[in-house]
Short mmCIF file of C-alpha atoms in Angstrom, two decimals:
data_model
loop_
_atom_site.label_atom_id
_atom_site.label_comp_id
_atom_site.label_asym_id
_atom_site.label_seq_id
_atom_site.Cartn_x
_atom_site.Cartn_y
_atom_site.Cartn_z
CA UNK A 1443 -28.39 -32.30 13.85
CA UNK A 1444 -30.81 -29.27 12.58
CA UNK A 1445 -29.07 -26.03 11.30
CA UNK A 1446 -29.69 -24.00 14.12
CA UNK A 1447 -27.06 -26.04 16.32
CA UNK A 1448 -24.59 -26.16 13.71
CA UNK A 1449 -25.47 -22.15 13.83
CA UNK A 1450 -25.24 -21.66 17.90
CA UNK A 1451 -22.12 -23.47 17.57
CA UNK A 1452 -20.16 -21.71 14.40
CA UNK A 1453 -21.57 -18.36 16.17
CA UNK A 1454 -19.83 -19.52 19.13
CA UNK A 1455 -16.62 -19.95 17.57
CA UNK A 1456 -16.90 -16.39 15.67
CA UNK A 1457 -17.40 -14.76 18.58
CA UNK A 1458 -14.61 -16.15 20.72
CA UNK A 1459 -12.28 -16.10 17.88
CA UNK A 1460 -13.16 -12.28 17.21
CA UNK A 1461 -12.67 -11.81 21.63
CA UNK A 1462 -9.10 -13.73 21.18
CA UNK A 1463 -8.10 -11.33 18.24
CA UNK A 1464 -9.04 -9.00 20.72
CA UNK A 1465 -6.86 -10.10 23.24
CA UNK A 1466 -3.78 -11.59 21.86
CA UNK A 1467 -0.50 -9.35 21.76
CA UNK A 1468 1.20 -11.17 18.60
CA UNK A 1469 -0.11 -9.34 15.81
CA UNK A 1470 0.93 -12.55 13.16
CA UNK A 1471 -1.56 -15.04 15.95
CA UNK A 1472 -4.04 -11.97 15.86
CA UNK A 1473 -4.70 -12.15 12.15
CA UNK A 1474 -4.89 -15.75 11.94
CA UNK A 1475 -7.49 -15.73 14.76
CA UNK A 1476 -9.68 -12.67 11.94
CA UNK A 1477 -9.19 -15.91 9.69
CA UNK A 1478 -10.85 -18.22 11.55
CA UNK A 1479 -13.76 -15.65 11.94
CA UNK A 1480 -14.38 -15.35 8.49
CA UNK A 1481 -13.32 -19.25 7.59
CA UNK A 1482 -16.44 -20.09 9.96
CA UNK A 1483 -18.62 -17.12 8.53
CA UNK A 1484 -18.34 -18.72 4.95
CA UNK A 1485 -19.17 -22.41 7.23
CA UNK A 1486 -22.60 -20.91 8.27
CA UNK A 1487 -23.31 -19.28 4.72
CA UNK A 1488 -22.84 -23.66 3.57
CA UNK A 1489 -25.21 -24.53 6.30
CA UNK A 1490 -27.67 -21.97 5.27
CA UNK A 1491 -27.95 -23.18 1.55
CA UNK A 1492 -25.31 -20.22 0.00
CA UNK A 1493 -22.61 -21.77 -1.92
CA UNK A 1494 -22.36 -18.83 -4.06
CA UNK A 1495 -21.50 -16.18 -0.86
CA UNK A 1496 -19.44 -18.99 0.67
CA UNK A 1497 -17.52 -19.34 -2.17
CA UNK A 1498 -16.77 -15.63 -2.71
CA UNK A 1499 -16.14 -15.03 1.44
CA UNK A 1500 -13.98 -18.32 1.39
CA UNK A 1501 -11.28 -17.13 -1.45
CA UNK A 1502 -11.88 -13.43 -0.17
CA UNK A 1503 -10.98 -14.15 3.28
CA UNK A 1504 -7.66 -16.22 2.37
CA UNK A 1505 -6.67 -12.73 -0.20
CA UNK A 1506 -7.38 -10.82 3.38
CA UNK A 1507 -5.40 -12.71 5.14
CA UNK A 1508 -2.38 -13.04 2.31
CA UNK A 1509 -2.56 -9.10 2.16
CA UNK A 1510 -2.38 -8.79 5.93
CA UNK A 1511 0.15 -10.75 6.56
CA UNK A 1512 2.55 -9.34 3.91
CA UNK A 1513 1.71 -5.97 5.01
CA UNK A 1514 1.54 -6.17 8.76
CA UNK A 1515 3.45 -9.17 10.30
CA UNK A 1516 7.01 -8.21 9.68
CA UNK A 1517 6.65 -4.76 10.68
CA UNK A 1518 7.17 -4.11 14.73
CA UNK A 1519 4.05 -1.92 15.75
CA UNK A 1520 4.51 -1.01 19.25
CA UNK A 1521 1.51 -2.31 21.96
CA UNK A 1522 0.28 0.40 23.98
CA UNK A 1523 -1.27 -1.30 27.13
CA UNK A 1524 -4.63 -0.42 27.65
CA UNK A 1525 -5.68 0.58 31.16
CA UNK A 1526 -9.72 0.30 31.84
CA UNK A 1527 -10.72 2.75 34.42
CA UNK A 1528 -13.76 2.22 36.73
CA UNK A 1529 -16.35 4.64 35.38
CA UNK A 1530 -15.40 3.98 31.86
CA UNK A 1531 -16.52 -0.02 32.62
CA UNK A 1532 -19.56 0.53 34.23
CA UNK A 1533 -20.77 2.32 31.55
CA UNK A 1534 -19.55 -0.13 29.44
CA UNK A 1535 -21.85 -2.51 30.97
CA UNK A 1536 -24.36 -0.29 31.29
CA UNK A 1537 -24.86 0.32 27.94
CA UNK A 1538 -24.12 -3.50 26.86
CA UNK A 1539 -26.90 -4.60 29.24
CA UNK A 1540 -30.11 -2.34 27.92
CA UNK A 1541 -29.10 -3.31 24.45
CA UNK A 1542 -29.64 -6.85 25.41
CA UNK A 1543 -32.68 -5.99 26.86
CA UNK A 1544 -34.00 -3.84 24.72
CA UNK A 1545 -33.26 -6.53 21.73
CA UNK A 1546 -35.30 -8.92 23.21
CA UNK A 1547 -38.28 -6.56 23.18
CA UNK A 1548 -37.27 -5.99 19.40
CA UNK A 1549 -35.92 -9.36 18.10
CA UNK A 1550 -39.99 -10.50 19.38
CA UNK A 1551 -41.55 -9.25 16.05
CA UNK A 1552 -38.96 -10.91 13.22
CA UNK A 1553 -40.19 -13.57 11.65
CA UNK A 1554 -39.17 -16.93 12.38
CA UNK A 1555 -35.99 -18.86 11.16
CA UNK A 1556 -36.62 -19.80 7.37
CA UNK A 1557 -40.40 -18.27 6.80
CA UNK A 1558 -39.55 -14.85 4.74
CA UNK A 1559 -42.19 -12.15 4.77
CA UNK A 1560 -41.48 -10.19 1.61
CA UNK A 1561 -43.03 -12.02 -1.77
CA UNK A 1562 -40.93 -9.96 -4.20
CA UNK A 1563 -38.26 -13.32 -4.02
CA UNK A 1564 -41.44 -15.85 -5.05
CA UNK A 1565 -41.48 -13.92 -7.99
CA UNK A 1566 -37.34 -14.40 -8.92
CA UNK A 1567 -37.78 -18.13 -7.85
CA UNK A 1568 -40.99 -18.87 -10.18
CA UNK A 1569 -39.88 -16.83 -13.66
CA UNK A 1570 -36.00 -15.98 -13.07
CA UNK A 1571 -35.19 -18.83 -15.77
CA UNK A 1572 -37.94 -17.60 -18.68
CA UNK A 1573 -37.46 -13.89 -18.25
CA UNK A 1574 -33.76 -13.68 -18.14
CA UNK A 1575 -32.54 -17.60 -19.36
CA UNK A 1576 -29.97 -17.99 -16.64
CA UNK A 1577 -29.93 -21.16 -15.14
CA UNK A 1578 -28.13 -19.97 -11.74
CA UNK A 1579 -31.16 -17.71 -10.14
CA UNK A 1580 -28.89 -15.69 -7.89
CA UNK A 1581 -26.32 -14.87 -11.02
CA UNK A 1582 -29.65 -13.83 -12.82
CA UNK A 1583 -30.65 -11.62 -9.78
CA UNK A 1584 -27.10 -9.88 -9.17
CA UNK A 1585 -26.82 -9.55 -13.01
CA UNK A 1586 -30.13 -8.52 -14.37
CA UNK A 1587 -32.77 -7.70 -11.90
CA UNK A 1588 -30.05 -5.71 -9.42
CA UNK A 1589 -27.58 -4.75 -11.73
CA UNK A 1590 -27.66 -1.56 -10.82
CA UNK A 1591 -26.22 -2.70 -7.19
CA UNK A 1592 -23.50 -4.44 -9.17
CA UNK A 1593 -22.84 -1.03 -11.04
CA UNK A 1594 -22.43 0.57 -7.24
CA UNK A 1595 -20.06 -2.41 -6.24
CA UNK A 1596 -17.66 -1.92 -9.53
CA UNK A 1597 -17.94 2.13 -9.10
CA UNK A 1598 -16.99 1.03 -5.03
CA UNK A 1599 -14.42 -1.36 -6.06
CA UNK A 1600 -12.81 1.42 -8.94
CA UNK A 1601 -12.19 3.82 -5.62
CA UNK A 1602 -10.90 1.66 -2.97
CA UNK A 1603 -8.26 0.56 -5.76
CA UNK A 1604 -8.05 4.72 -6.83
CA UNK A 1605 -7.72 5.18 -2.87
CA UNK A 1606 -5.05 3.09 -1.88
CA UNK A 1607 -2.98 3.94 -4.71
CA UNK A 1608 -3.00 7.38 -3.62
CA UNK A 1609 -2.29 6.76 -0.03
CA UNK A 1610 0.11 4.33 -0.69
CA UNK A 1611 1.95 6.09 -3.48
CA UNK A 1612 3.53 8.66 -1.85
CA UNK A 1613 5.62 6.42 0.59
CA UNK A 1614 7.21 4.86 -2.84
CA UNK A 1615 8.32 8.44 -4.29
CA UNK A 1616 9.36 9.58 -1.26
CA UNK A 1617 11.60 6.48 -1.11
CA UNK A 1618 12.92 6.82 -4.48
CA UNK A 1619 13.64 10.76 -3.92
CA UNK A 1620 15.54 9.87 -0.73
CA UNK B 766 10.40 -17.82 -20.39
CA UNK B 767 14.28 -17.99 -18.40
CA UNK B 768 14.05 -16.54 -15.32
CA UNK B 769 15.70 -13.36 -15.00
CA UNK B 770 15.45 -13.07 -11.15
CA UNK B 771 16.34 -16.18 -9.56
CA UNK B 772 17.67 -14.91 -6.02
CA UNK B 773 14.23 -13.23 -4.97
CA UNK B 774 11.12 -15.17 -3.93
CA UNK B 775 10.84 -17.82 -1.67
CA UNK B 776 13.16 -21.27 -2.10
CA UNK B 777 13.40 -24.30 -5.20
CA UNK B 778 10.81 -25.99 -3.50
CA UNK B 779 8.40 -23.49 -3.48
CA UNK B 780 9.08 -22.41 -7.17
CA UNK B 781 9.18 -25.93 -8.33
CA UNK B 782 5.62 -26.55 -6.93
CA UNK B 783 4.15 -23.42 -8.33
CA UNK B 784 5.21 -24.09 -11.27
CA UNK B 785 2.74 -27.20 -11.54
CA UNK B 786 0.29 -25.32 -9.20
CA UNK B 787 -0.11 -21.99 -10.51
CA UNK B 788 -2.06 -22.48 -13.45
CA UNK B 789 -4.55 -25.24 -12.29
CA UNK B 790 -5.72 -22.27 -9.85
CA UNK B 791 -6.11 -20.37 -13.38
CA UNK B 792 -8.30 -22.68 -14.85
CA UNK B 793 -10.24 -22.58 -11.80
CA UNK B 794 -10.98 -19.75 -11.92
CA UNK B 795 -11.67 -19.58 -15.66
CA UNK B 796 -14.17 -22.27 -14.65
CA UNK B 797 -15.88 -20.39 -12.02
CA UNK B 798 -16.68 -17.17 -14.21
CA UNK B 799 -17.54 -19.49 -17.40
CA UNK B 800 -20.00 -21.34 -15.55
CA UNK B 801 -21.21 -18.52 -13.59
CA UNK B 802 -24.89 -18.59 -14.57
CA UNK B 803 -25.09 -22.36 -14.98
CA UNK B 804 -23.43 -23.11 -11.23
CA UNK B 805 -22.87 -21.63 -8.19
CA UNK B 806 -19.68 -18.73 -8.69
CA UNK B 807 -19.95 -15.81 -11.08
CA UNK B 808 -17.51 -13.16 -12.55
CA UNK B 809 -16.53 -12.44 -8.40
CA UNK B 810 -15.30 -15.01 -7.20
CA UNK B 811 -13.89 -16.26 -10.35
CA UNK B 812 -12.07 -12.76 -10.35
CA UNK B 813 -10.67 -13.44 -6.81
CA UNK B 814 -9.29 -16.80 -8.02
CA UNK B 815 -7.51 -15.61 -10.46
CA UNK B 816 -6.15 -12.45 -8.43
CA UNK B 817 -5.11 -15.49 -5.82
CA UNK B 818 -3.27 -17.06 -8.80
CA UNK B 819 -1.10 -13.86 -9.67
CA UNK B 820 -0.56 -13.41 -5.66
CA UNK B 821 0.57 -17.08 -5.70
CA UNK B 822 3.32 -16.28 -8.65
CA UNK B 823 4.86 -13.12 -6.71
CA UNK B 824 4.95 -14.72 -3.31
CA UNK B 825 6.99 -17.90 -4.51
CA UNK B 826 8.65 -15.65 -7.84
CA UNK B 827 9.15 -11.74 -6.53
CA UNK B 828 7.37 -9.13 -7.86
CA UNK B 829 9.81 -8.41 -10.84
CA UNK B 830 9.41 -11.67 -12.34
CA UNK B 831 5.45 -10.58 -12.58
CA UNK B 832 5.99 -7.19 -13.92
CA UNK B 833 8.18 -8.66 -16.74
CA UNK B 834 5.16 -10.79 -17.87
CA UNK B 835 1.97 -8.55 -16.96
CA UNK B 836 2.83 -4.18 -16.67
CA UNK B 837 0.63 -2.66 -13.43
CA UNK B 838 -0.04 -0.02 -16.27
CA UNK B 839 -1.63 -3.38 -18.29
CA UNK B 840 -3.27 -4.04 -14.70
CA UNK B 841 -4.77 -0.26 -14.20
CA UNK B 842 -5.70 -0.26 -18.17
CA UNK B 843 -7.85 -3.17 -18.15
CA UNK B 844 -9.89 -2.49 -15.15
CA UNK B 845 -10.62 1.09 -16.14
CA UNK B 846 -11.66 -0.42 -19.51
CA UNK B 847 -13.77 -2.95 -17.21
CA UNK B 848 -15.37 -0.12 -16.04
CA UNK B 849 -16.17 1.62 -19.49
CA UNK B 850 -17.39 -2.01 -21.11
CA UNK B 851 -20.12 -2.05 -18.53
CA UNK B 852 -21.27 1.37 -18.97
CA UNK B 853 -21.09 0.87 -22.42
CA UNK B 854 -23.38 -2.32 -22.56
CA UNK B 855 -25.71 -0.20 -20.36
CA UNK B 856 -25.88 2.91 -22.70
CA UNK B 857 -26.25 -0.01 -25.74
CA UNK B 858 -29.22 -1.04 -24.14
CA UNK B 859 -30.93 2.04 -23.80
CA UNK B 860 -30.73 3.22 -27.17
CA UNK B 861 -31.58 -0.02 -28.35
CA UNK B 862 -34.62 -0.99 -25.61
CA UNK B 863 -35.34 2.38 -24.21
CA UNK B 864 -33.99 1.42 -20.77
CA UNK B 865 -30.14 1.59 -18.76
CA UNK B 866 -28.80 -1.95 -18.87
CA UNK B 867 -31.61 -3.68 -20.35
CA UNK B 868 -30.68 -7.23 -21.80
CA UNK B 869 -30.36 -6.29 -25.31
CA UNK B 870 -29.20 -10.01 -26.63
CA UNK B 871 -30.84 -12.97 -26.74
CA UNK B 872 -31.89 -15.46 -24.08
CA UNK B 873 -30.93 -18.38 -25.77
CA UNK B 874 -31.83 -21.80 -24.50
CA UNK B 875 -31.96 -22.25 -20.94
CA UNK B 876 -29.15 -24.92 -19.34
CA UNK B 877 -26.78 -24.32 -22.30
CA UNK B 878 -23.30 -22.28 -21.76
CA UNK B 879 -24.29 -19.74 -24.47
CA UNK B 880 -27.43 -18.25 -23.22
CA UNK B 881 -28.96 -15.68 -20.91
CA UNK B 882 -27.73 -12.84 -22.68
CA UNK B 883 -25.49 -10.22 -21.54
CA UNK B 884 -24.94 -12.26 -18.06
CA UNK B 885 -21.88 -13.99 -19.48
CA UNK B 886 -20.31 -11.00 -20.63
CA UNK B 887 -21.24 -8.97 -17.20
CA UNK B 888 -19.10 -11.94 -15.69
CA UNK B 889 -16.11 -11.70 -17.85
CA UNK B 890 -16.61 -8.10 -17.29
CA UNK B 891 -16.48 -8.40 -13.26
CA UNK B 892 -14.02 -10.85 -13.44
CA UNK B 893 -11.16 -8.93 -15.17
CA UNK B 894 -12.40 -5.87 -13.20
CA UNK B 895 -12.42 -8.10 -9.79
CA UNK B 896 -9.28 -9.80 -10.59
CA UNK B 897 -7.02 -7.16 -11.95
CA UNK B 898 -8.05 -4.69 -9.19
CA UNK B 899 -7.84 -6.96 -6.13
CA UNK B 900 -4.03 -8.12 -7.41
CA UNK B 901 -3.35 -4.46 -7.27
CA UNK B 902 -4.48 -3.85 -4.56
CA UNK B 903 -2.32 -6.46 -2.95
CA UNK B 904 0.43 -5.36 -5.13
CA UNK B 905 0.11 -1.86 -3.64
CA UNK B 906 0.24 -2.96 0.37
CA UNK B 907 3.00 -5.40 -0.14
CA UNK B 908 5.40 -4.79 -1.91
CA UNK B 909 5.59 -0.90 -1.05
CA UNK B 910 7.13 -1.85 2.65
CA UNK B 911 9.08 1.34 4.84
CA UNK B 912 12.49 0.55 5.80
CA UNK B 913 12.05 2.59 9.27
CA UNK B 914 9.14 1.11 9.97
#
């Protein structure tokens, strides 16, 4: 079978999975169904030759789904029923249908599956073992041609941690003053 | 160590397990970020191993039975320090090169585990960064949980 079907299909799954989260009213059957989204995500990052991002989204998605499950499944969050009203849908439609159509027009001029059009990544391929002496290419890209990017992600990473401890904080010393 | 909190954490079973469990997902992860420029991995996902491997010990042990072995101050210290190290190792290399984060070490030879320069130690870098934060961050939406809620 070529990768493409293996593609249609795992894109298949995502999507119904991510309708189903959607749709379910358990919350604990709602987060397993974001699993299985990102459990087939790091499937078609296999298929399309990553092992290094299917690695990381593979152990990343089961620390997502540890965290949300600890945090959200024993607590009882109430389910407000959503009512659709007419004009709300049609728009709805409206605006899902010239998207389509309007990303048919523009999905036209990308180059095929597998034929890149920037030469920059020839480059990496051809001298990323003489000029930096790493044997795995993408390590040497992330590490020594980009590190700069991987500078932004730690500086990133540094503030979500500052940011939840601040959030979170205050419901522990409010506990312990009560 | 003795166990100074046996009634929290999950059952015997589940303790008995980890105990023969816990570390091998250590090592793995150890293996991931020492190998990251010779195989596919790197100080990331290495980090997120090892993070899974302290979020394995307080879901079968309770949190206290962490704490006594590794302080969240420990935790917050080393990833700020993380964070200094790789400045550090840029500011090195542009006094010594002329240029932010240039590789100021050798390349060594290619294939072998010592080599391409400051990659390794960018790794080991990310990986304590990676590991220490993401274990917090867990640490943080778990265990503080609202009675009323």
């Amino acid at each position: 079978m070529p990768v493409e079907l293996w593609l249609y299909f795992i894109l298949a799954v995502m999507i119904i999975g991510s309708i189903a989260c959607l749709e379910i009213k358990n919350i604990l059957s709602s987060i397993i169904t974001i699993g299985i989204v990102g459990l087939f995500l790091s499937l078609a990052f296999l298929f399309l030759g990553a092992p290094d991002l299917a690695l990381v989204q593979f152990v990343f998605e089961i620390l997502c789904m540890i965290i949300l499950i600890r945090a959200f499944a024993k607590r009882s969050i109430t389910l407000t029923a959503l009512k659709r009203d007419v004009p709300e849908t049609i728009i709805a439609i409206v605006i899902l249908v010239s998207i389509f159509v309007l990303s048919i027009f523009a999905l036209k001029d990308l180059p095929s599956f597998g034929k890149p059009i920037v030469r920059v990544a020839e480059h990496y391929l051809v001298n990323a073992g003489d000029e930096t002496g790493s044997q795995n290419i993408i390590t040497s890209i992330i590490l020594n041609y980009r590190v700069y990017d991987t500078l932004g992600e730690i500086t990133i990473l540094f503030t979500a941690i500052l940011g939840s401890l601040t959030v979170l904080r205050k419901i522990g010393r409010k506990k312990r003053n009560a | 160590m003795h166990n100074k909190y046996p009634n929290e954490g999950m059952s015997l079973i589940v303790k008995t397990i980890t105990r023969f469990t816990v570390w091998l997902i250590f090592l793995f992860g150890l293996y991931i970020f020492i190998h990251g420029h010779l195989s596919p991995g790197g100080g990331f996902a290495g980090g997120v191993i090892m993070a899974l491997s302290y979020v394995h010990l307080t879901l079968a042990f309770g949190k206290n039975y962490v704490n006594e072995r590794m302080k969240i101050a420990t935790m917050h210290n080393l990833e700020a320090l993380g964070g200094i190290l790789f400045i550090v190792i840029g500011l090195i290399g542009l006094y010594s090169l002329g240029h932010f984060l240039q590789n100021f070490m050798g390349k060594g030879t290619l294939y072998h585990i010592i080599s391409a320069g400051y990659i390794p130690v960018f790794n080991l870098i990310i990986c304590v960064k990676v590991g220490m934060g993401l274990y917090l961050v867990f640490y943080y939406l778990a265990s503080y949980q609202r009675k009323e809620g």
